[in-house]
Short mmCIF file of C-alpha atoms in Angstrom, two decimals:
data_model
loop_
_atom_site.label_atom_id
_atom_site.label_comp_id
_atom_site.label_asym_id
_atom_site.label_seq_id
_atom_site.Cartn_x
_atom_site.Cartn_y
_atom_site.Cartn_z
CA MET A 1 -1.75 2.58 -18.73
CA SER A 2 0.52 5.36 -19.88
CA TRP A 3 -2.53 7.61 -20.40
CA VAL A 4 -3.40 7.26 -16.70
CA PHE A 5 0.19 8.22 -15.88
CA LEU A 6 -0.01 11.24 -18.18
CA ILE A 7 -3.39 12.45 -16.88
CA THR A 8 -2.25 12.11 -13.27
CA LEU A 9 0.95 14.02 -14.00
CA ILE A 10 -1.02 16.83 -15.67
CA ALA A 11 -3.51 17.00 -12.78
CA LEU A 12 -0.67 17.18 -10.24
CA GLY A 13 1.08 19.87 -12.25
CA LEU A 14 -2.10 21.93 -12.51
CA ILE A 15 -2.78 21.70 -8.78
CA ALA A 16 0.80 22.49 -7.77
CA ALA A 17 1.32 25.37 -10.18
CA ALA A 18 -2.22 26.74 -10.05
CA GLY A 19 -1.03 30.29 -9.44
CA LYS A 20 1.38 30.33 -12.38
CA VAL A 21 -1.03 28.52 -14.69
CA GLY A 22 -3.80 30.91 -13.66
CA GLU A 23 -1.62 33.88 -14.62
CA LEU A 24 -0.73 32.38 -17.99
CA ILE A 25 -4.14 30.87 -18.82
CA PRO A 26 -6.96 32.72 -16.99
CA ALA A 27 -9.59 30.30 -18.36
CA SER A 28 -8.06 27.44 -16.34
CA LYS A 29 -9.20 28.89 -12.99
CA ASN A 30 -12.35 26.72 -12.80
CA LEU A 31 -10.38 23.56 -13.53
CA THR A 32 -7.63 24.29 -11.02
CA ASP A 33 -10.19 25.21 -8.33
CA PHE A 34 -12.00 21.92 -8.96
CA LEU A 35 -8.74 19.96 -8.75
CA LYS A 36 -7.63 21.77 -5.59
CA ASP A 37 -10.80 20.63 -3.80
CA SER A 38 -9.79 17.00 -4.26
CA SER A 39 -6.01 17.44 -4.01
CA GLY A 40 -5.69 15.07 -1.03
CA TRP A 41 -7.17 12.14 -2.87
CA VAL A 42 -5.29 13.00 -6.04
CA GLY A 43 -2.15 12.96 -3.91
CA LEU A 44 -2.91 9.50 -2.55
CA VAL A 45 -3.51 8.16 -6.06
CA ALA A 46 -0.27 9.81 -7.19
CA ILE A 47 1.71 8.15 -4.39
CA PHE A 48 0.53 4.69 -5.39
CA LEU A 49 0.94 5.32 -9.12
CA GLY A 50 4.37 6.88 -8.60
CA LEU A 51 5.56 3.90 -6.56
CA TRP A 52 4.13 1.48 -9.11
CA TRP A 53 5.90 3.25 -11.98
CA VAL A 54 9.24 3.45 -10.11
CA ILE A 55 9.08 -0.29 -9.38
CA ARG A 56 8.06 -1.01 -12.98
CA LEU A 57 10.90 1.11 -14.35
CA PHE A 58 13.44 -0.64 -12.16
CA TRP A 59 12.00 -4.00 -13.22
CA TYR A 60 12.79 -3.25 -16.88
CA ILE A 61 15.99 -1.30 -16.24
CA GLY A 62 18.26 -3.57 -18.30
CA PRO A 63 16.56 -3.38 -21.69
CA MET A 64 15.47 0.21 -21.16
CA LEU A 65 18.99 1.44 -20.43
CA LYS A 66 20.33 -0.47 -23.41
CA TYR A 67 17.74 0.55 -26.01
CA ALA A 68 15.81 3.54 -24.65
CA PHE A 69 17.91 5.40 -22.10
CA LEU A 70 16.34 8.82 -22.64
CA THR A 71 12.82 7.40 -22.45
CA TRP A 72 13.71 5.61 -19.22
CA LEU A 73 15.23 8.80 -17.78
CA ILE A 74 12.17 10.90 -18.62
CA ALA A 75 9.80 8.26 -17.24
CA MET A 76 11.82 7.92 -14.01
CA ALA A 77 11.94 11.70 -13.51
CA SER A 78 8.19 11.87 -14.12
CA ALA A 79 7.49 9.08 -11.64
CA LEU A 80 9.66 10.71 -8.96
CA VAL A 81 8.00 14.09 -9.48
CA MET A 82 4.62 12.35 -9.28
CA LEU A 83 5.64 10.69 -6.03
CA ALA A 84 6.94 13.96 -4.55
CA LEU A 85 3.82 15.93 -5.43
CA GLY A 86 1.65 13.07 -4.21
CA LEU A 87 3.36 13.23 -0.82
CA VAL A 88 2.81 16.99 -0.63
CA PHE A 89 -0.88 16.82 -1.55
CA ALA A 90 -1.71 13.81 0.61
CA LYS A 91 -0.25 15.47 3.71
CA GLY A 92 -3.65 15.86 5.38
CA GLN A 93 -4.71 12.26 4.94
CA LEU A 94 -1.31 10.79 5.75
CA SER A 95 -0.84 12.85 8.89
CA GLU A 96 -4.34 11.94 10.03
CA TRP A 97 -3.77 8.22 9.42
CA THR A 98 -0.31 8.16 11.02
CA SER A 99 -0.94 10.56 13.91
CA SER A 100 -0.36 7.88 16.55
CA ASN A 101 2.90 6.56 15.05
CA GLU A 102 5.83 8.91 15.69
CA LYS A 103 8.30 6.65 13.83
CA ILE A 104 6.46 7.46 10.61
CA ASN A 105 5.52 11.07 11.42
CA GLY A 106 9.12 12.20 11.95
CA PRO A 107 10.42 11.24 8.49
CA LEU A 108 7.19 12.38 6.83
CA ASN A 109 7.48 15.81 8.46
CA LYS A 110 11.06 16.12 7.16
CA ILE A 111 9.96 15.15 3.66
CA TRP A 112 7.08 17.65 3.75
CA ALA A 113 9.36 20.41 5.04
CA ALA A 114 11.73 19.80 2.12
CA LEU A 115 9.07 19.47 -0.60
CA GLU A 116 6.44 22.08 0.28
CA PRO A 117 8.59 25.14 -0.59
CA LYS A 118 9.32 23.57 -3.99
CA GLN A 119 5.70 22.73 -4.77
CA GLU A 120 5.17 25.27 -7.56
CA MET A 121 8.47 24.43 -9.22
CA LEU A 122 7.65 20.71 -9.06
CA GLY A 123 4.26 21.46 -10.60
CA LEU A 124 5.83 23.27 -13.55
CA VAL A 125 8.33 20.42 -13.96
CA ALA A 126 5.42 17.95 -13.91
CA LEU A 127 3.63 19.86 -16.67
CA ILE A 128 6.80 20.03 -18.79
CA LEU A 129 7.49 16.33 -18.29
CA ALA A 130 3.87 15.56 -19.17
CA LEU A 131 4.26 17.45 -22.44
CA VAL A 132 7.51 15.62 -23.22
CA TYR A 133 5.89 12.29 -22.32
CA LEU A 134 2.87 13.15 -24.49
CA GLY A 135 5.16 13.91 -27.40
CA ARG A 136 6.88 10.58 -26.90
CA ILE A 137 3.71 8.46 -26.93
CA ILE A 138 1.95 10.21 -29.80
#
C-alpha cells in the first residue's frame, strides 16, 4: 500500500509544481499536461488516501513514536500535504457537490483561500517528501 501512497504523492507534486518542474525538466511537459487534465479526480483520490493515512498513523501512534519517530513524522507530513493538495485539486468537484449546503461551503472556501496561494510550494514539498519516503522504503 505504501507504493500507492508514494505514486499519489508524486502525481500531486507534479501537478502542483508543474511550472517549476517544467522549467527544470522540459521533457516532463507531456506528463504534467496529462495529469493536469485529471487533477480533479486525482484530488478526490488524494483526499480519501490522505484521510486514511492520517487515521492509520494515529492508530499506530504509540509504537511508531517509541521506535520510529522520524518515520512517523515524515509519513504524517506526507499525508497532510497529500490531504491539502487533494483539497486544492478537488475544488471543482467539491464545490459542485456541496453548492446547496452553505455550512460546508463556508469552511471549504476558507481552506481553499489559504491553500491555493501555496499550491506550488506544497507541490515541491510533496515531491521532496516522496523522495525521502522512497529512500526509506527501498
